[in-house]
Amino acid sequence: MRKIFAGTMIFMIVTFSNVFARDVERDSLNNAAPSSKKLTKPWYETIQLRGYAQMRYNGLLETNPDLQCAQCDRSWGGDGGGFFFRRIRMIFSGQIHERIFMYIQPDLASGGNNFAQIRDAYFDLGLDAKQEFRLRIGQSKVPFGFENLQSSQNRLPLDRHDGLNSAVLNERDLGVFFYYAPSEIRQRFNYLVSSGLKGSGDYGVFGLGLYNGQTANLPERNKNFHVVSRASYPWELPSGQFIETSFQAYTGKFVINRNPQTDFDQTEFEEFRYGPSVIVYPQPFGIQAEFNWGRGPEYDPETNEVKDAPLRGGYVLANYFIQTGKDIFIPFTRYHYYKGGKKFELDATRHRVNELELGIEWQPNRNFELVAMYTISDRTFENSLNPDNRQKGSLLRLQAQVNF
């Protein structure tokens, strides 16, 4: 029944994708307009280098060191502390052929231990002269959710919300994705990033993909592909206000990690999710809202087993864009909620999350950003090693970001 339901959702997205207009851009971080002109330079002279770095401190006004979120930020809570490099990203990209765009992004601070790891490594193959139809081949973001696709370089809250981010660890996987968007809309997606409005980038008005399912930089553990589909459109009102609406769904089978001391019989679970996104861009007031429903593995502390269970979660974010001279201030608040398992954690750890964040981002120039965010959190995260674990608390978190 779950397969039929998830498959029906994907079929509906495919069927109704034709109602969207025609036109879009190459990548969420690439701000050059699509071009069908022949390249006059050797491919290696078209490669560009850019990136960003984020340093954090999470130790101010902390009320409970046992309140943590390993998926969000490994320097949050626990016995550690001090300054922490969350990300150091170097992006190598370029149009190496009139039909082929290359994108490679390593992270030099992966896991907070300053280890290097590939985040993205793919190429886009244009299927037509305007590159309105393209295939993305390699490791890239899975098109599920606005905030998941939005670059951490652009996002206001320091971490992605649990509700949709629990679908794909690090937002990425290895696979093949088809994207379609007409040229005018590709440029619109691009503008929503380059203008500072915090867009998610160009992932088409319609996307359909096959990917491994075990998430990025991890070996595949079964012979079943995950299937994902997404429809999204950025509407421009006569007033100039941009509103983006999306709907996405995926399904597949996932192999979890089990504690050998528990029942080890079942490690593969079917899963599916679906949900909408609505983004009103801050011109000057903005609001974001996303939610998803589905089923997947979840640890049950009463039986000490992992079971198939329903899940749901999402968030609402409000922000306001203020420019005074060259300085930009964006105050924001976000409430997010999640009830379900996290399949990529031990025993598909059971999570119950209620969290409120109040923050402000300051940009004195395009190359530097400072974010202060106060977090009030109530988190339950339980598995066979810690079957009774609910933590409440609050803390002030700071992040400095350099863009280059």
mmCIF file of C-alpha atoms in Angstrom:
data_model
loop_
_atom_site.group_PDB
_atom_site.id
_atom_site.type_symbol
_atom_site.label_atom_id
_atom_site.label_comp_id
_atom_site.label_asym_id
_atom_site.label_seq_id
_atom_site.Cartn_x
_atom_site.Cartn_y
_atom_site.Cartn_z
ATOM 1 C CA MET A 1 0.000 0.000 0.000
ATOM 2 C CA ARG A 2 2.842 2.398 0.868
ATOM 3 C CA LYS A 3 4.513 1.727 -2.476
ATOM 4 C CA ILE A 4 1.259 2.409 -4.320
ATOM 5 C CA PHE A 5 0.652 5.590 -2.359
ATOM 6 C CA ALA A 6 4.174 6.999 -2.848
ATOM 7 C CA GLY A 7 4.138 5.968 -6.487
ATOM 8 C CA THR A 8 0.795 7.717 -6.950
ATOM 9 C CA MET A 9 2.210 10.930 -5.472
ATOM 10 C CA ILE A 10 5.166 10.838 -7.858
ATOM 11 C CA PHE A 11 2.852 10.090 -10.811
ATOM 12 C CA MET A 12 0.721 13.109 -9.908
ATOM 13 C CA ILE A 13 3.780 15.360 -9.878
ATOM 14 C CA VAL A 14 4.824 14.081 -13.305
ATOM 15 C CA THR A 15 1.295 14.489 -14.683
ATOM 16 C CA PHE A 16 0.776 18.049 -13.466
ATOM 17 C CA SER A 17 4.282 19.338 -14.220
ATOM 18 C CA ASN A 18 3.096 20.497 -17.661
ATOM 19 C CA VAL A 19 1.102 23.337 -16.122
ATOM 20 C CA PHE A 20 4.316 25.203 -15.296
ATOM 21 C CA ALA A 21 5.741 27.906 -17.555
ATOM 22 C CA ARG A 22 9.033 27.616 -19.473
ATOM 23 C CA ASP A 23 12.750 28.774 -18.431
ATOM 24 C CA VAL A 24 15.925 28.462 -15.381
ATOM 25 C CA GLU A 25 19.773 28.230 -14.245
ATOM 26 C CA ARG A 26 22.519 25.666 -13.693
ATOM 27 C CA ASP A 27 23.093 25.344 -9.978
ATOM 28 C CA SER A 28 22.038 26.817 -6.696
ATOM 29 C CA LEU A 29 25.391 28.530 -6.310
ATOM 30 C CA ASN A 30 26.198 29.269 -9.937
ATOM 31 C CA ASN A 31 25.077 32.761 -10.912
ATOM 32 C CA ALA A 32 25.955 32.832 -14.610
ATOM 33 C CA ALA A 33 23.043 32.807 -17.037
ATOM 34 C CA PRO A 34 22.657 29.669 -19.177
ATOM 35 C CA SER A 35 24.337 29.953 -22.547
ATOM 36 C CA SER A 36 24.148 27.973 -25.745
ATOM 37 C CA LYS A 37 27.093 29.798 -27.368
ATOM 38 C CA LYS A 38 30.105 27.808 -28.475
ATOM 39 C CA LEU A 39 33.051 28.005 -26.098
ATOM 40 C CA THR A 40 36.039 29.886 -27.483
ATOM 41 C CA LYS A 41 38.420 29.064 -24.588
ATOM 42 C CA PRO A 42 39.938 25.697 -23.629
ATOM 43 C CA TRP A 43 37.792 24.001 -20.972
ATOM 44 C CA TYR A 44 40.407 24.477 -18.229
ATOM 45 C CA GLU A 45 40.258 28.260 -18.686
ATOM 46 C CA THR A 46 36.517 28.277 -17.973
ATOM 47 C CA ILE A 47 36.860 26.790 -14.456
ATOM 48 C CA GLN A 48 36.000 29.200 -11.639
ATOM 49 C CA LEU A 49 36.893 28.955 -7.941
ATOM 50 C CA ARG A 50 34.763 30.353 -5.146
ATOM 51 C CA GLY A 51 33.600 29.288 -1.704
ATOM 52 C CA TYR A 52 32.876 30.195 1.890
ATOM 53 C CA ALA A 53 33.896 29.355 5.467
ATOM 54 C CA GLN A 54 31.822 29.288 8.667
ATOM 55 C CA MET A 55 33.178 29.452 12.219
ATOM 56 C CA ARG A 56 30.865 28.983 15.210
ATOM 57 C CA TYR A 57 30.726 29.313 18.964
ATOM 58 C CA ASN A 58 27.846 27.639 20.821
ATOM 59 C CA GLY A 59 28.833 28.083 24.474
ATOM 60 C CA LEU A 60 27.004 31.274 25.448
ATOM 61 C CA LEU A 61 24.125 31.132 27.962
ATOM 62 C CA GLU A 62 23.936 27.326 27.674
ATOM 63 C CA THR A 63 21.534 25.860 30.245
ATOM 64 C CA ASN A 64 21.884 22.113 29.499
ATOM 65 C CA PRO A 65 25.084 20.550 28.068
ATOM 66 C CA ASP A 66 23.193 17.281 27.473
ATOM 67 C CA LEU A 67 20.981 19.008 24.906
ATOM 68 C CA GLN A 68 22.565 18.084 21.553
ATOM 69 C CA CYS A 69 21.868 17.575 17.870
ATOM 70 C CA ALA A 70 24.639 15.592 16.174
ATOM 71 C CA GLN A 71 23.040 15.986 12.743
ATOM 72 C CA CYS A 72 22.841 19.763 13.205
ATOM 73 C CA ASP A 73 26.212 20.678 14.741
ATOM 74 C CA ARG A 74 28.654 18.381 16.524
ATOM 75 C CA SER A 75 29.987 21.259 18.652
ATOM 76 C CA TRP A 76 26.552 21.814 20.218
ATOM 77 C CA GLY A 77 26.430 20.371 23.771
ATOM 78 C CA GLY A 78 28.519 17.578 25.232
ATOM 79 C CA ASP A 79 31.877 17.947 26.962
ATOM 80 C CA GLY A 80 33.473 19.917 24.143
ATOM 81 C CA GLY A 81 33.183 23.575 23.287
ATOM 82 C CA GLY A 82 35.279 26.398 21.951
ATOM 83 C CA PHE A 83 35.441 27.711 18.426
ATOM 84 C CA PHE A 84 34.430 25.302 15.669
ATOM 85 C CA PHE A 85 34.749 25.310 11.873
ATOM 86 C CA ARG A 86 31.326 24.170 10.673
ATOM 87 C CA ARG A 87 32.141 24.396 6.959
ATOM 88 C CA ILE A 88 35.062 25.309 4.704
ATOM 89 C CA ARG A 89 33.801 24.871 1.162
ATOM 90 C CA MET A 90 35.791 25.254 -2.073
ATOM 91 C CA ILE A 91 33.720 25.203 -5.265
ATOM 92 C CA PHE A 92 35.234 24.421 -8.667
ATOM 93 C CA SER A 93 32.759 24.899 -11.508
ATOM 94 C CA GLY A 94 32.601 25.780 -15.173
ATOM 95 C CA GLN A 95 31.045 25.212 -18.590
ATOM 96 C CA ILE A 96 33.620 22.812 -20.020
ATOM 97 C CA HIS A 97 31.566 22.250 -23.200
ATOM 98 C CA GLU A 98 28.555 24.077 -24.621
ATOM 99 C CA ARG A 99 26.423 21.141 -23.374
ATOM 100 C CA ILE A 100 28.387 20.127 -20.229
ATOM 101 C CA PHE A 101 28.612 21.997 -16.910
ATOM 102 C CA MET A 102 31.001 20.693 -14.201
ATOM 103 C CA TYR A 103 30.623 21.217 -10.437
ATOM 104 C CA ILE A 104 32.925 19.868 -7.685
ATOM 105 C CA GLN A 105 32.638 20.968 -4.046
ATOM 106 C CA PRO A 106 34.858 19.511 -1.291
ATOM 107 C CA ASP A 107 34.368 20.431 2.365
ATOM 108 C CA LEU A 108 37.652 20.887 4.269
ATOM 109 C CA ALA A 109 35.980 20.846 7.712
ATOM 110 C CA SER A 110 33.776 17.763 7.420
ATOM 111 C CA GLY A 111 32.421 16.527 10.741
ATOM 112 C CA GLY A 112 34.105 19.369 12.600
ATOM 113 C CA ASN A 113 37.445 17.531 12.588
ATOM 114 C CA ASN A 114 38.881 19.454 9.637
ATOM 115 C CA PHE A 115 38.798 16.337 7.452
ATOM 116 C CA ALA A 116 38.266 16.834 3.721
ATOM 117 C CA GLN A 117 35.244 15.181 2.108
ATOM 118 C CA ILE A 118 33.481 15.495 -1.226
ATOM 119 C CA ARG A 119 30.081 17.148 -0.945
ATOM 120 C CA ASP A 120 29.223 17.549 -4.641
ATOM 121 C CA ALA A 121 30.825 16.009 -7.720
ATOM 122 C CA TYR A 122 28.626 16.026 -10.802
ATOM 123 C CA PHE A 123 28.185 17.263 -14.320
ATOM 124 C CA ASP A 124 25.076 18.581 -16.048
ATOM 125 C CA LEU A 125 24.484 17.301 -19.552
ATOM 126 C CA GLY A 126 22.319 19.690 -21.598
ATOM 127 C CA LEU A 127 19.815 17.804 -23.739
ATOM 128 C CA ASP A 128 18.912 20.800 -25.914
ATOM 129 C CA ALA A 129 20.650 23.956 -27.151
ATOM 130 C CA LYS A 130 19.019 26.165 -24.499
ATOM 131 C CA GLN A 131 19.753 23.605 -21.764
ATOM 132 C CA GLU A 132 16.168 23.729 -20.604
ATOM 133 C CA PHE A 133 16.304 19.926 -20.345
ATOM 134 C CA ARG A 134 19.329 18.446 -18.591
ATOM 135 C CA LEU A 135 20.648 15.382 -16.817
ATOM 136 C CA ARG A 136 22.661 15.747 -13.629
ATOM 137 C CA ILE A 137 25.000 12.779 -13.178
ATOM 138 C CA GLY A 138 27.057 12.198 -10.025
ATOM 139 C CA GLN A 139 26.784 13.138 -6.349
ATOM 140 C CA SER A 140 24.487 16.105 -5.763
ATOM 141 C CA LYS A 141 21.580 17.317 -3.661
ATOM 142 C CA VAL A 142 18.438 15.202 -3.739
ATOM 143 C CA PRO A 143 15.530 17.476 -4.802
ATOM 144 C CA PHE A 144 13.415 17.132 -1.678
ATOM 145 C CA GLY A 145 12.504 20.332 0.186
ATOM 146 C CA PHE A 146 13.356 24.013 -0.273
ATOM 147 C CA GLU A 147 15.621 24.363 2.774
ATOM 148 C CA ASN A 148 17.446 21.116 1.924
ATOM 149 C CA LEU A 149 18.295 22.554 -1.501
ATOM 150 C CA GLN A 150 19.125 26.031 -0.193
ATOM 151 C CA SER A 151 22.870 26.468 0.269
ATOM 152 C CA SER A 152 24.121 26.834 3.837
ATOM 153 C CA GLN A 153 25.876 29.920 2.490
ATOM 154 C CA ASN A 154 22.410 31.512 2.039
ATOM 155 C CA ARG A 155 20.292 29.980 4.813
ATOM 156 C CA LEU A 156 19.358 32.202 7.790
ATOM 157 C CA PRO A 157 19.095 29.628 10.671
ATOM 158 C CA LEU A 158 22.413 27.987 11.500
ATOM 159 C CA ASP A 159 21.104 24.462 10.833
ATOM 160 C CA ARG A 160 18.422 22.889 8.678
ATOM 161 C CA HIS A 161 15.241 21.814 10.412
ATOM 162 C CA ASP A 162 14.812 18.169 11.460
ATOM 163 C CA GLY A 163 11.487 17.607 9.708
ATOM 164 C CA LEU A 164 12.688 17.372 6.086
ATOM 165 C CA ASN A 165 16.446 17.229 6.654
ATOM 166 C CA SER A 166 16.008 13.808 8.299
ATOM 167 C CA ALA A 167 15.064 12.504 4.835
ATOM 168 C CA VAL A 168 18.589 12.665 3.360
ATOM 169 C CA LEU A 169 21.783 12.942 5.439
ATOM 170 C CA ASN A 170 23.879 15.880 4.167
ATOM 171 C CA GLU A 171 21.091 16.459 1.623
ATOM 172 C CA ARG A 172 23.027 14.526 -1.062
ATOM 173 C CA ASP A 173 23.358 11.150 -2.741
ATOM 174 C CA LEU A 174 24.831 9.511 -5.817
ATOM 175 C CA GLY A 175 22.499 9.145 -8.782
ATOM 176 C CA VAL A 176 21.036 10.526 -11.992
ATOM 177 C CA PHE A 177 18.544 13.413 -11.962
ATOM 178 C CA PHE A 178 16.522 14.918 -14.791
ATOM 179 C CA TYR A 179 15.621 18.618 -14.573
ATOM 180 C CA TYR A 180 13.463 20.776 -16.800
ATOM 181 C CA ALA A 181 12.948 24.541 -16.678
ATOM 182 C CA PRO A 182 12.386 27.155 -19.394
ATOM 183 C CA SER A 183 15.109 29.863 -19.852
ATOM 184 C CA GLU A 184 13.144 32.722 -18.313
ATOM 185 C CA ILE A 185 12.461 30.718 -15.137
ATOM 186 C CA ARG A 186 16.059 29.513 -14.904
ATOM 187 C CA GLN A 187 17.096 33.173 -14.818
ATOM 188 C CA ARG A 188 14.426 33.857 -12.195
ATOM 189 C CA PHE A 189 15.714 31.054 -9.947
ATOM 190 C CA ASN A 190 19.187 32.504 -10.421
ATOM 191 C CA TYR A 191 18.062 36.033 -9.512
ATOM 192 C CA LEU A 192 16.492 34.819 -6.255
ATOM 193 C CA VAL A 193 19.981 33.711 -5.150
ATOM 194 C CA SER A 194 22.182 36.482 -6.600
ATOM 195 C CA SER A 195 19.877 39.276 -5.347
ATOM 196 C CA GLY A 196 20.334 38.222 -1.718
ATOM 197 C CA LEU A 197 16.734 37.021 -1.311
ATOM 198 C CA LYS A 198 17.987 33.619 -0.079
ATOM 199 C CA GLY A 199 16.670 31.437 -2.918
ATOM 200 C CA SER A 200 17.378 27.720 -3.149
ATOM 201 C CA GLY A 201 18.779 27.830 -6.694
ATOM 202 C CA ASP A 202 17.931 26.094 -9.929
ATOM 203 C CA TYR A 203 16.583 22.569 -9.534
ATOM 204 C CA GLY A 204 14.074 22.942 -12.314
ATOM 205 C CA VAL A 205 10.351 23.473 -12.341
ATOM 206 C CA PHE A 206 10.247 19.701 -12.580
ATOM 207 C CA GLY A 207 12.760 17.123 -11.396
ATOM 208 C CA LEU A 208 12.850 13.330 -11.396
ATOM 209 C CA GLY A 209 15.707 11.200 -10.092
ATOM 210 C CA LEU A 210 17.075 7.765 -9.249
ATOM 211 C CA TYR A 211 19.677 7.597 -6.462
ATOM 212 C CA ASN A 212 21.298 5.003 -4.206
ATOM 213 C CA GLY A 213 19.410 5.936 -1.053
ATOM 214 C CA GLN A 214 22.088 5.347 1.633
ATOM 215 C CA THR A 215 23.074 9.062 1.364
ATOM 216 C CA ALA A 216 26.314 10.749 0.258
ATOM 217 C CA ASN A 217 29.770 9.264 0.812
ATOM 218 C CA LEU A 218 28.352 5.986 2.091
ATOM 219 C CA PRO A 219 28.355 2.689 0.152
ATOM 220 C CA GLU A 220 25.073 1.368 -1.180
ATOM 221 C CA ARG A 221 23.806 -1.546 0.954
ATOM 222 C CA ASN A 222 21.041 -3.018 -1.205
ATOM 223 C CA LYS A 223 20.139 -3.264 -4.877
ATOM 224 C CA ASN A 224 17.143 -0.937 -4.700
ATOM 225 C CA PHE A 225 17.177 2.626 -5.989
ATOM 226 C CA HIS A 226 15.275 5.457 -4.350
ATOM 227 C CA VAL A 227 12.970 7.483 -6.621
ATOM 228 C CA VAL A 228 12.343 11.200 -6.059
ATOM 229 C CA SER A 229 10.256 13.784 -7.894
ATOM 230 C CA ARG A 230 9.675 17.495 -7.333
ATOM 231 C CA ALA A 231 7.649 20.249 -8.978
ATOM 232 C CA SER A 232 8.434 23.884 -8.120
ATOM 233 C CA TYR A 233 7.579 27.282 -9.569
ATOM 234 C CA PRO A 234 8.670 30.828 -8.597
ATOM 235 C CA TRP A 235 5.709 33.121 -9.239
ATOM 236 C CA GLU A 236 6.364 36.827 -9.860
ATOM 237 C CA LEU A 237 3.391 39.027 -8.953
ATOM 238 C CA PRO A 238 2.678 42.363 -10.704
ATOM 239 C CA SER A 239 3.979 44.119 -7.573
ATOM 240 C CA GLY A 240 7.373 42.423 -8.031
ATOM 241 C CA GLN A 241 6.813 40.085 -5.077
ATOM 242 C CA PHE A 242 8.161 36.542 -5.563
ATOM 243 C CA ILE A 243 6.336 33.504 -4.178
ATOM 244 C CA GLU A 244 7.644 29.966 -4.728
ATOM 245 C CA THR A 245 5.489 26.866 -4.316
ATOM 246 C CA SER A 246 6.710 23.267 -4.463
ATOM 247 C CA PHE A 247 5.600 19.709 -3.926
ATOM 248 C CA GLN A 248 7.964 16.754 -3.564
ATOM 249 C CA ALA A 249 7.886 13.023 -2.838
ATOM 250 C CA TYR A 250 10.253 10.054 -2.692
ATOM 251 C CA THR A 251 10.224 6.341 -1.920
ATOM 252 C CA GLY A 252 12.768 3.538 -1.502
ATOM 253 C CA LYS A 253 14.326 0.976 0.837
ATOM 254 C CA PHE A 254 16.939 1.941 3.451
ATOM 255 C CA VAL A 255 19.374 -0.262 5.422
ATOM 256 C CA ILE A 256 19.840 0.995 8.999
ATOM 257 C CA ASN A 257 22.697 0.499 11.464
ATOM 258 C CA ARG A 258 21.714 -1.698 14.428
ATOM 259 C CA ASN A 259 23.243 -2.175 17.842
ATOM 260 C CA PRO A 260 24.404 -5.837 17.865
ATOM 261 C CA GLN A 261 22.906 -6.245 21.360
ATOM 262 C CA THR A 262 19.374 -5.708 20.013
ATOM 263 C CA ASP A 263 17.209 -7.784 17.696
ATOM 264 C CA PHE A 264 19.265 -7.821 14.507
ATOM 265 C CA ASP A 265 16.777 -9.627 12.291
ATOM 266 C CA GLN A 266 15.554 -6.659 10.249
ATOM 267 C CA THR A 267 17.853 -3.967 8.918
ATOM 268 C CA GLU A 268 16.123 -3.014 5.633
ATOM 269 C CA PHE A 269 12.984 -0.894 5.790
ATOM 270 C CA GLU A 270 10.708 0.596 3.171
ATOM 271 C CA GLU A 271 10.234 4.339 3.464
ATOM 272 C CA PHE A 272 8.414 7.144 1.717
ATOM 273 C CA ARG A 273 7.750 10.860 2.239
ATOM 274 C CA TYR A 274 5.792 13.624 0.571
ATOM 275 C CA GLY A 275 5.005 17.260 1.317
ATOM 276 C CA PRO A 276 4.623 20.884 0.152
ATOM 277 C CA SER A 277 6.755 24.040 0.455
ATOM 278 C CA VAL A 278 5.615 27.673 0.274
ATOM 279 C CA ILE A 279 8.139 30.532 0.199
ATOM 280 C CA VAL A 280 7.233 34.225 0.278
ATOM 281 C CA TYR A 281 10.532 36.013 -0.342
ATOM 282 C CA PRO A 282 11.485 38.877 2.028
ATOM 283 C CA GLN A 283 10.520 42.032 0.091
ATOM 284 C CA PRO A 284 10.840 43.224 2.852
ATOM 285 C CA PHE A 285 8.727 40.757 4.914
ATOM 286 C CA GLY A 286 9.083 37.075 4.122
ATOM 287 C CA ILE A 287 7.765 33.743 5.321
ATOM 288 C CA GLN A 288 8.727 30.109 4.657
ATOM 289 C CA ALA A 289 6.739 27.010 5.518
ATOM 290 C CA GLU A 290 7.405 23.339 4.734
ATOM 291 C CA PHE A 291 5.939 20.090 6.021
ATOM 292 C CA ASN A 292 6.200 16.415 5.165
ATOM 293 C CA TRP A 293 4.498 13.160 6.080
ATOM 294 C CA GLY A 294 5.565 9.578 5.542
ATOM 295 C CA ARG A 295 6.721 6.312 7.086
ATOM 296 C CA GLY A 296 10.087 4.831 7.932
ATOM 297 C CA PRO A 297 12.105 2.965 10.578
ATOM 298 C CA GLU A 298 11.997 4.208 14.181
ATOM 299 C CA TYR A 299 13.356 2.844 17.466
ATOM 300 C CA ASP A 300 10.719 1.785 20.016
ATOM 301 C CA PRO A 301 12.096 2.111 23.591
ATOM 302 C CA GLU A 302 9.274 -0.023 25.056
ATOM 303 C CA THR A 303 10.176 -3.120 23.014
ATOM 304 C CA ASN A 304 13.843 -2.324 22.277
ATOM 305 C CA GLU A 305 13.149 -2.911 18.582
ATOM 306 C CA VAL A 306 13.116 -0.886 15.397
ATOM 307 C CA LYS A 307 9.695 -0.740 13.758
ATOM 308 C CA ASP A 308 8.049 0.732 10.703
ATOM 309 C CA ALA A 309 6.297 3.877 11.963
ATOM 310 C CA PRO A 310 4.636 7.071 10.733
ATOM 311 C CA LEU A 311 6.602 10.322 10.731
ATOM 312 C CA ARG A 312 5.831 13.983 10.231
ATOM 313 C CA GLY A 313 7.527 17.325 10.655
ATOM 314 C CA GLY A 314 8.187 20.770 9.288
ATOM 315 C CA TYR A 315 8.701 24.428 10.155
ATOM 316 C CA VAL A 316 7.509 28.001 9.775
ATOM 317 C CA LEU A 317 10.055 30.820 9.408
ATOM 318 C CA ALA A 318 9.418 34.576 9.304
ATOM 319 C CA ASN A 319 12.058 37.149 8.345
ATOM 320 C CA TYR A 320 12.421 40.825 7.470
ATOM 321 C CA PHE A 321 14.937 42.389 5.062
ATOM 322 C CA ILE A 322 16.377 45.746 6.222
ATOM 323 C CA GLN A 323 19.028 47.700 4.304
ATOM 324 C CA THR A 324 20.626 50.803 5.812
ATOM 325 C CA GLY A 325 23.333 52.170 3.552
ATOM 326 C CA LYS A 326 25.627 49.258 2.726
ATOM 327 C CA ASP A 327 24.594 47.233 5.778
ATOM 328 C CA ILE A 328 21.919 44.531 5.558
ATOM 329 C CA PHE A 329 20.087 43.223 8.642
ATOM 330 C CA ILE A 330 17.716 40.254 8.487
ATOM 331 C CA PRO A 331 15.974 39.428 11.770
ATOM 332 C CA PHE A 332 14.231 36.041 11.728
ATOM 333 C CA THR A 333 12.396 33.520 13.848
ATOM 334 C CA ARG A 334 11.687 29.853 13.162
ATOM 335 C CA TYR A 335 9.665 27.187 14.907
ATOM 336 C CA HIS A 336 10.214 23.588 13.833
ATOM 337 C CA TYR A 337 8.778 20.249 14.825
ATOM 338 C CA TYR A 338 9.570 16.619 14.095
ATOM 339 C CA LYS A 339 8.108 13.317 15.233
ATOM 340 C CA GLY A 340 9.766 10.210 13.769
ATOM 341 C CA GLY A 341 12.959 8.219 13.432
ATOM 342 C CA LYS A 342 16.267 9.288 11.914
ATOM 343 C CA LYS A 343 17.158 6.366 9.705
ATOM 344 C CA PHE A 344 20.873 7.209 9.408
ATOM 345 C CA GLU A 345 21.435 7.245 13.188
ATOM 346 C CA LEU A 346 21.954 4.113 15.334
ATOM 347 C CA ASP A 347 18.763 2.010 15.546
ATOM 348 C CA ALA A 348 16.917 4.705 13.553
ATOM 349 C CA THR A 349 16.968 6.872 16.692
ATOM 350 C CA ARG A 350 13.536 8.006 17.889
ATOM 351 C CA HIS A 351 13.180 11.814 17.784
ATOM 352 C CA ARG A 352 10.641 14.245 19.199
ATOM 353 C CA VAL A 353 11.670 17.845 18.441
ATOM 354 C CA ASN A 354 10.058 21.153 19.403
ATOM 355 C CA GLU A 355 12.388 24.089 18.854
ATOM 356 C CA LEU A 356 12.079 27.873 18.637
ATOM 357 C CA GLU A 357 14.863 30.083 17.273
ATOM 358 C CA LEU A 358 15.219 33.883 17.365
ATOM 359 C CA GLY A 359 18.059 35.381 15.371
ATOM 360 C CA ILE A 360 19.514 38.139 13.243
ATOM 361 C CA GLU A 361 21.959 38.151 10.333
ATOM 362 C CA TRP A 362 24.195 41.181 9.703
ATOM 363 C CA GLN A 363 25.945 41.714 6.356
ATOM 364 C CA PRO A 364 28.272 44.752 6.335
ATOM 365 C CA ASN A 365 29.367 43.684 2.835
ATOM 366 C CA ARG A 366 28.933 40.746 0.458
ATOM 367 C CA ASN A 367 32.054 39.013 1.793
ATOM 368 C CA PHE A 368 31.180 38.831 5.491
ATOM 369 C CA GLU A 369 28.130 37.779 7.536
ATOM 370 C CA LEU A 370 27.557 37.470 11.264
ATOM 371 C CA VAL A 371 24.611 35.536 12.723
ATOM 372 C CA ALA A 372 23.456 35.491 16.353
ATOM 373 C CA MET A 373 20.706 32.968 17.141
ATOM 374 C CA TYR A 374 19.059 32.133 20.464
ATOM 375 C CA THR A 375 17.665 28.587 20.566
ATOM 376 C CA ILE A 376 14.992 27.276 22.951
ATOM 377 C CA SER A 377 14.754 23.519 22.519
ATOM 378 C CA ASP A 378 12.923 20.422 23.730
ATOM 379 C CA ARG A 379 14.465 17.296 22.157
ATOM 380 C CA THR A 380 13.937 13.580 22.733
ATOM 381 C CA PHE A 381 16.485 11.302 21.022
ATOM 382 C CA GLU A 382 16.415 7.643 22.056
ATOM 383 C CA ASN A 383 18.039 4.405 20.882
ATOM 384 C CA SER A 384 19.157 1.125 22.440
ATOM 385 C CA LEU A 385 22.164 2.816 24.088
ATOM 386 C CA ASN A 386 20.012 5.551 25.629
ATOM 387 C CA PRO A 387 16.326 4.511 25.675
ATOM 388 C CA ASP A 388 15.125 7.288 28.021
ATOM 389 C CA ASN A 389 16.537 10.606 26.903
ATOM 390 C CA ARG A 390 14.567 13.862 26.819
ATOM 391 C CA GLN A 391 16.536 17.104 27.073
ATOM 392 C CA LYS A 392 15.358 20.688 27.408
ATOM 393 C CA GLY A 393 17.376 23.875 27.373
ATOM 394 C CA SER A 394 18.465 27.030 25.633
ATOM 395 C CA LEU A 395 21.653 28.657 24.353
ATOM 396 C CA LEU A 396 22.973 31.558 22.287
ATOM 397 C CA ARG A 397 24.844 30.557 19.134
ATOM 398 C CA LEU A 398 27.159 32.714 16.997
ATOM 399 C CA GLN A 399 28.489 32.212 13.462
ATOM 400 C CA ALA A 400 30.909 34.258 11.366
ATOM 401 C CA GLN A 401 30.907 33.553 7.628
ATOM 402 C CA VAL A 402 33.364 34.690 4.961
ATOM 403 C CA ASN A 403 32.361 34.496 1.278
ATOM 404 C CA PHE A 404 34.937 34.570 -1.493
#
